[in-house]
Amino acid sequence: MSAREEPAGPDPDETHRSPDGPETPEDAAFDEIVGTETDRDPDLAVIEAGSRTLRTQAGPPAGDGVPAPPQDPEVARALREAEAELLARWPETRIDPSLERIEALLDILGEPQRAYPSIHLTGTNGKSSTARMIEALLVACELRTGRFTSPHLQSITERIGIDGAPIDAGRFVETYRELKPYAELVDARQEHPLSFFEMLTAMAFAAFAEAPVDVAVVEVGLGGTWDSTNVIDAAVAVVTPIAVDHSRLLGDTPGAIAADKAGIVKKTATSAGGGPGTVVIMAQQPVDAAQVLLKRAVEVDATVAREGMEFGVLSREVAVGGQLLTLRGLGGEYPEVFLPLHGEHMAHNAAVALAAVEAFFGVGSEHARSLDADTVRRAFATVTSPGRLEVVRTSPTVILDAAHNPAGAQATAAGVREAFGFSRLVGVVGTSKEKDVRGVLEAFEPIFAEVVVTRNSTTRAMDPDELAAIAVEVFGSERVQVEPRLDDALEAAITLAEEEDEYAGAGVLVTGSVITAGEARLLLGAQ
């Protein structure tokens, strides 16, 4: 299906202030709240300096993968125009289960998706983070990569990555303009026009072929069978943890949802000829989902590697700035792997990513060797995952997380408990109205002292008063505050956190939606 888990936001000029643009009085008032960090405890600086010894092989940080706005005003204008035209197409929330439109466009373009091998990811949670880890490993192995993920936090260009970085804004515009006349030709011949997501999918495949890349890492938008990315025949199919989300479209049990997601597992020409064929890398799954996925693998003669059986996390320790892992891959053990991300779920994502890259190189099937351990360590030490337990401010600490379903919220809550010793945590929650909002709030209830409910700028955002009514049932009225504007909600939450003693360790967690996390990231100046 041509969709993703959250819609693209409106024109950035209409909702966000550019860090280089003029400052309004409202901006100035808000900056007083979220401006310069206070001096930190000298002892903390010593601890952090020690943690950097874990990252010495990785060199300087490569950035977080979220591009700043284009400096050239003409490029910025062209990017806004291209995004506006894309958003004028069928939105990602409008579904028509068909691959006819995307196949017709790619056929005109010469099937660029067949110019390189691919690794295809589906699942409910963890897809983007796992894709970033896979990409980092492939880049460390000196391969040129393309990465297609969704949704984006701040800039639409984040969705298409080449060589580990978002596509240049100018190149994004050029790719759109090159495809536009062909898309209009397809629109005229089809019952329905190409959707927003179908256009972005085609743009990504074309940009990868033009680069050219050695391998593409492709995340589905929604589901699998009818997702517009499912025109590729990937050598490796990755299934991250499946949980109930988008139940109106995919089903209301993990097994029913797995039936749609299993569509990315296919019989390839190699497997039909008796070769190794597709390898399925399967994260830990609910029993009914695992049964569906394994049945599909048997039907198409795919090889399956299961987390907890053929690969997994052998050990993990919380470290300053992340965690230290020992991973078991398809080809052996990889000790002392520093991952600069928080939460047990990220460790499991790392194990899945490692197995996927091993499978891509034939480890465990064609030969018994493992990947170079130092290369693996270097790669994981550079991984970023913006908007996933991301610290964007201190004094008080403000964390962003894109959790938007109960399973994701439970993982986030566990990660916060483990990695941060907050004496008091204030939540800022803005969700989409079609989500299991009660389930999300119930997952966070044990860790939030108070919750400020709000909304993001999209039309899919849940009304704050409706959200507050549910929050009161979960938290009690004395723990719930309503702030319809996100900037006001952030200010209120930070004020609540600062009511604690300066050294008491209060914090703020902004969550509920990718869009909410992305807009908060802009407001807090995380560039």
XYZ file of C-alpha atoms in Angstrom, residues 56-357:
302
model
C 37.715 6.458 19.243
C 37.686 4.138 16.236
C 34.671 5.883 14.770
C 36.245 9.319 14.430
C 34.199 12.498 14.740
C 30.410 12.231 14.667
C 28.992 12.224 11.144
C 25.918 14.271 12.086
C 22.417 13.124 12.892
C 21.164 12.782 9.331
C 18.641 15.620 9.595
C 19.592 18.316 7.056
C 19.490 22.016 7.774
C 17.348 24.156 5.458
C 19.077 24.989 2.126
C 21.255 28.095 2.361
C 20.510 29.109 -1.229
C 17.124 30.919 -1.243
C 16.388 29.729 -4.777
C 16.988 26.084 -3.828
C 14.847 26.532 -0.701
C 12.026 27.981 -2.807
C 12.274 25.175 -5.367
C 12.212 22.564 -2.602
C 9.074 24.107 -1.097
C 7.401 24.113 -4.502
C 8.309 20.485 -5.190
C 7.067 19.403 -1.770
C 3.824 21.337 -2.220
C 3.208 19.632 -5.568
C 3.923 16.239 -4.039
C 1.552 16.928 -1.153
C -1.161 17.934 -3.620
C -1.226 14.323 -4.826
C -3.141 11.546 -3.106
C -2.064 11.611 0.550
C -0.417 8.631 2.141
C -3.487 8.060 4.270
C -5.642 7.364 1.205
C -5.141 3.767 0.188
C -5.771 1.998 -3.098
C -4.148 -1.463 -2.935
C -2.484 -1.676 -6.324
C 1.036 -1.717 -7.731
C -0.148 -0.790 -11.234
C 0.655 2.914 -11.002
C 4.152 2.564 -9.546
C 4.967 -0.266 -11.967
C 3.787 1.838 -14.920
C 5.983 4.775 -13.894
C 9.044 2.626 -13.240
C 8.542 0.873 -16.575
C 8.715 4.228 -18.374
C 11.858 5.070 -16.384
C 13.562 1.822 -17.425
C 13.010 -0.027 -14.125
C 15.732 1.731 -12.112
C 14.978 -0.432 -9.070
C 16.617 -3.363 -10.875
C 19.949 -1.568 -11.290
C 21.198 -2.622 -7.835
C 20.507 -5.280 -5.182
C 18.239 -4.352 -2.289
C 17.547 -5.103 1.356
C 13.814 -4.686 2.082
C 12.406 -3.967 5.558
C 8.907 -4.326 6.939
C 7.477 -4.617 10.454
C 5.577 -2.403 12.882
C 8.293 -0.818 15.002
C 12.017 -0.243 14.543
C 12.168 -0.168 10.738
C 13.863 3.209 10.306
C 16.389 2.655 13.108
C 17.255 -0.797 11.760
C 17.587 0.612 8.235
C 20.011 3.240 9.517
C 22.089 0.547 11.214
C 22.138 -1.598 8.074
C 23.213 1.445 6.085
C 26.012 2.245 8.539
C 27.360 -1.307 8.305
C 27.294 -1.289 4.506
C 29.016 2.110 4.351
C 31.707 0.823 6.738
C 32.187 -2.094 4.325
C 32.953 0.537 1.644
C 29.757 0.087 -0.353
C 27.826 2.998 -1.808
C 24.345 2.917 -0.342
C 20.884 4.272 -1.018
C 18.364 4.419 1.827
C 14.615 5.032 1.531
C 12.784 5.506 4.828
C 9.645 7.211 6.086
C 8.320 9.333 7.585
C 10.640 12.305 7.956
C 11.179 14.382 11.068
C 11.934 17.823 9.661
C 12.804 17.735 5.956
C 11.320 15.653 3.168
C 14.848 15.092 1.843
C 15.568 12.828 4.840
C 13.539 10.090 3.149
C 16.075 9.540 0.365
C 19.644 8.975 1.498
C 22.804 8.315 -0.488
C 26.138 7.367 1.085
C 24.680 7.667 4.564
C 23.403 11.237 4.207
C 20.136 12.800 3.032
C 19.996 13.630 -0.647
C 21.025 17.182 -1.453
C 18.011 19.501 -1.670
C 18.980 20.609 -5.162
C 19.281 17.018 -6.330
C 15.912 16.195 -4.747
C 14.309 18.976 -6.775
C 16.083 17.884 -9.967
C 14.915 14.297 -9.503
C 11.344 15.444 -8.965
C 11.400 17.650 -12.050
C 12.887 14.842 -14.150
C 10.112 12.439 -13.118
C 7.223 14.903 -13.193
C 6.376 14.700 -16.937
C 6.491 10.892 -16.847
C 4.267 10.871 -13.768
C 1.748 13.084 -15.530
C 1.756 10.644 -18.445
C 0.969 7.769 -16.047
C -1.687 9.850 -14.279
C -3.500 10.357 -17.590
C -3.619 6.612 -18.244
C -4.647 5.392 -14.777
C -7.967 5.468 -12.970
C -6.289 7.259 -10.058
C -3.180 9.478 -10.120
C 0.105 8.480 -8.540
C 0.114 9.140 -4.808
C 2.552 11.199 -2.755
C 4.301 8.056 -1.527
C 4.405 6.397 -4.951
C 6.140 9.467 -6.375
C 8.693 9.504 -3.566
C 9.329 5.781 -4.046
C 10.013 6.281 -7.761
C 12.210 9.291 -7.024
C 14.279 7.240 -4.583
C 14.767 4.358 -7.021
C 15.719 6.767 -9.803
C 18.150 8.673 -7.583
C 19.799 5.415 -6.504
C 20.280 4.330 -10.118
C 21.642 7.745 -11.067
C 24.168 7.815 -8.183
C 24.777 4.853 -8.784
C 24.583 2.873 -5.543
C 25.915 -0.601 -4.796
C 22.934 -1.555 -2.624
C 19.621 0.003 -1.597
C 18.102 -0.262 1.881
C 14.349 0.152 1.410
C 11.742 0.515 4.145
C 8.078 -0.129 3.341
C 5.612 2.669 3.967
C 2.809 0.482 5.304
C 2.219 -3.246 5.249
C 4.162 -5.013 2.544
C 2.183 -6.789 -0.177
C 0.625 -3.666 -1.695
C 3.201 -1.136 -0.566
C 4.689 0.766 -3.491
C 8.199 -0.336 -2.485
C 7.198 -3.952 -3.156
C 8.280 -3.737 -6.775
C 11.794 -4.790 -5.770
C 13.009 -8.371 -5.499
C 15.287 -8.088 -2.490
C 17.986 -10.599 -1.724
C 17.345 -10.001 1.979
C 13.905 -9.384 3.520
C 13.923 -8.020 7.075
C 10.893 -8.228 9.378
C 11.185 -6.086 12.506
C 8.817 -6.706 15.450
C 5.146 -6.860 14.458
C 2.474 -5.411 16.727
C -1.047 -4.069 16.258
C -1.058 -0.737 14.429
C -3.039 0.525 11.430
C -5.603 -2.145 12.356
C -8.254 -0.570 10.119
C -6.054 -1.327 7.105
C -3.955 -4.318 8.089
C -5.917 -6.326 10.675
C -6.390 -6.409 14.427
C -3.986 -9.210 15.384
C -0.229 -9.637 14.813
C -0.954 -12.705 12.696
C -3.353 -10.857 10.403
C -0.898 -7.987 10.052
C 1.958 -10.409 9.350
C 0.007 -11.848 6.420
C 0.241 -8.503 4.626
C 3.824 -7.789 5.655
C 4.942 -11.254 4.513
C 4.312 -10.107 0.946
C 7.862 -8.743 0.703
C 9.183 -12.336 0.991
C 9.299 -13.662 -2.575
C 10.525 -16.488 -4.719
C 13.458 -15.073 -6.673
C 14.938 -16.331 -9.925
C 17.903 -17.634 -7.916
C 15.773 -19.648 -5.503
C 13.687 -21.060 -8.367
C 16.909 -22.345 -9.907
C 18.060 -24.058 -6.739
C 20.325 -21.246 -5.510
C 20.327 -19.660 -2.049
C 17.436 -17.314 -2.879
C 15.875 -14.804 -0.513
C 16.997 -14.743 3.103
C 14.448 -13.624 5.681
C 15.872 -11.981 8.799
C 13.158 -12.225 11.415
C 13.169 -10.276 14.670
C 11.476 -11.787 17.716
C 7.763 -12.005 16.911
C 4.447 -12.900 18.548
C 3.685 -16.581 17.944
C 0.876 -16.023 15.449
C 2.978 -13.568 13.424
C 5.960 -15.943 13.405
C 3.784 -18.791 12.134
C 2.526 -16.707 9.221
C 6.023 -15.546 8.283
C 7.509 -19.039 8.452
C 4.681 -20.448 6.326
C 5.326 -17.785 3.701
C 9.045 -18.588 3.709
C 8.312 -22.262 3.063
C 5.950 -21.380 0.204
C 8.623 -19.385 -1.656
C 11.669 -21.488 -0.686
C 13.221 -18.692 1.349
C 15.843 -19.228 4.034
C 14.945 -17.905 7.493
C 17.228 -16.639 10.244
C 15.409 -16.035 13.548
C 16.430 -13.750 16.366
C 17.047 -15.835 19.463
C 17.931 -18.873 17.360
C 20.399 -18.144 14.548
C 21.398 -14.683 15.827
C 20.722 -12.357 18.716
C 21.954 -10.230 21.603
C 24.255 -12.204 23.903
C 24.835 -9.440 26.434
C 24.305 -5.744 26.938
C 25.417 -3.168 29.475
C 24.185 0.377 29.867
C 26.974 2.831 29.022
C 27.152 6.606 29.103
C 25.606 7.760 25.848
C 24.314 4.340 24.840
C 25.076 0.683 25.511
C 27.836 -1.894 25.110
C 26.781 -5.072 23.330
C 27.964 -8.537 22.491
C 26.098 -9.675 19.396
C 25.860 -13.131 17.892
C 25.578 -12.958 14.158
C 25.169 -15.610 11.504
C 28.949 -15.969 11.321
C 30.037 -15.697 14.949
C 30.251 -13.377 17.932
C 31.007 -9.663 17.893
C 32.000 -8.448 21.390
C 32.418 -4.903 22.715
C 30.126 -3.193 20.216
C 29.258 0.315 21.397
C 25.834 1.496 20.235
C 25.176 5.193 20.945
C 21.404 4.649 21.265
C 19.292 3.907 24.333
C 16.926 1.060 25.079
C 16.891 -2.723 24.879
C 14.820 -2.500 21.703
C 17.723 -0.729 19.981
C 20.056 -3.582 20.920
C 17.661 -6.019 19.250
C 17.475 -3.745 16.199
C 21.284 -3.879 16.053
C 21.261 -7.694 16.079
C 18.721 -7.719 13.232
C 20.755 -5.204 11.225
C 23.952 -7.193 11.685
C 22.296 -10.428 10.549
C 20.809 -8.667 7.528
C 24.191 -7.393 6.367
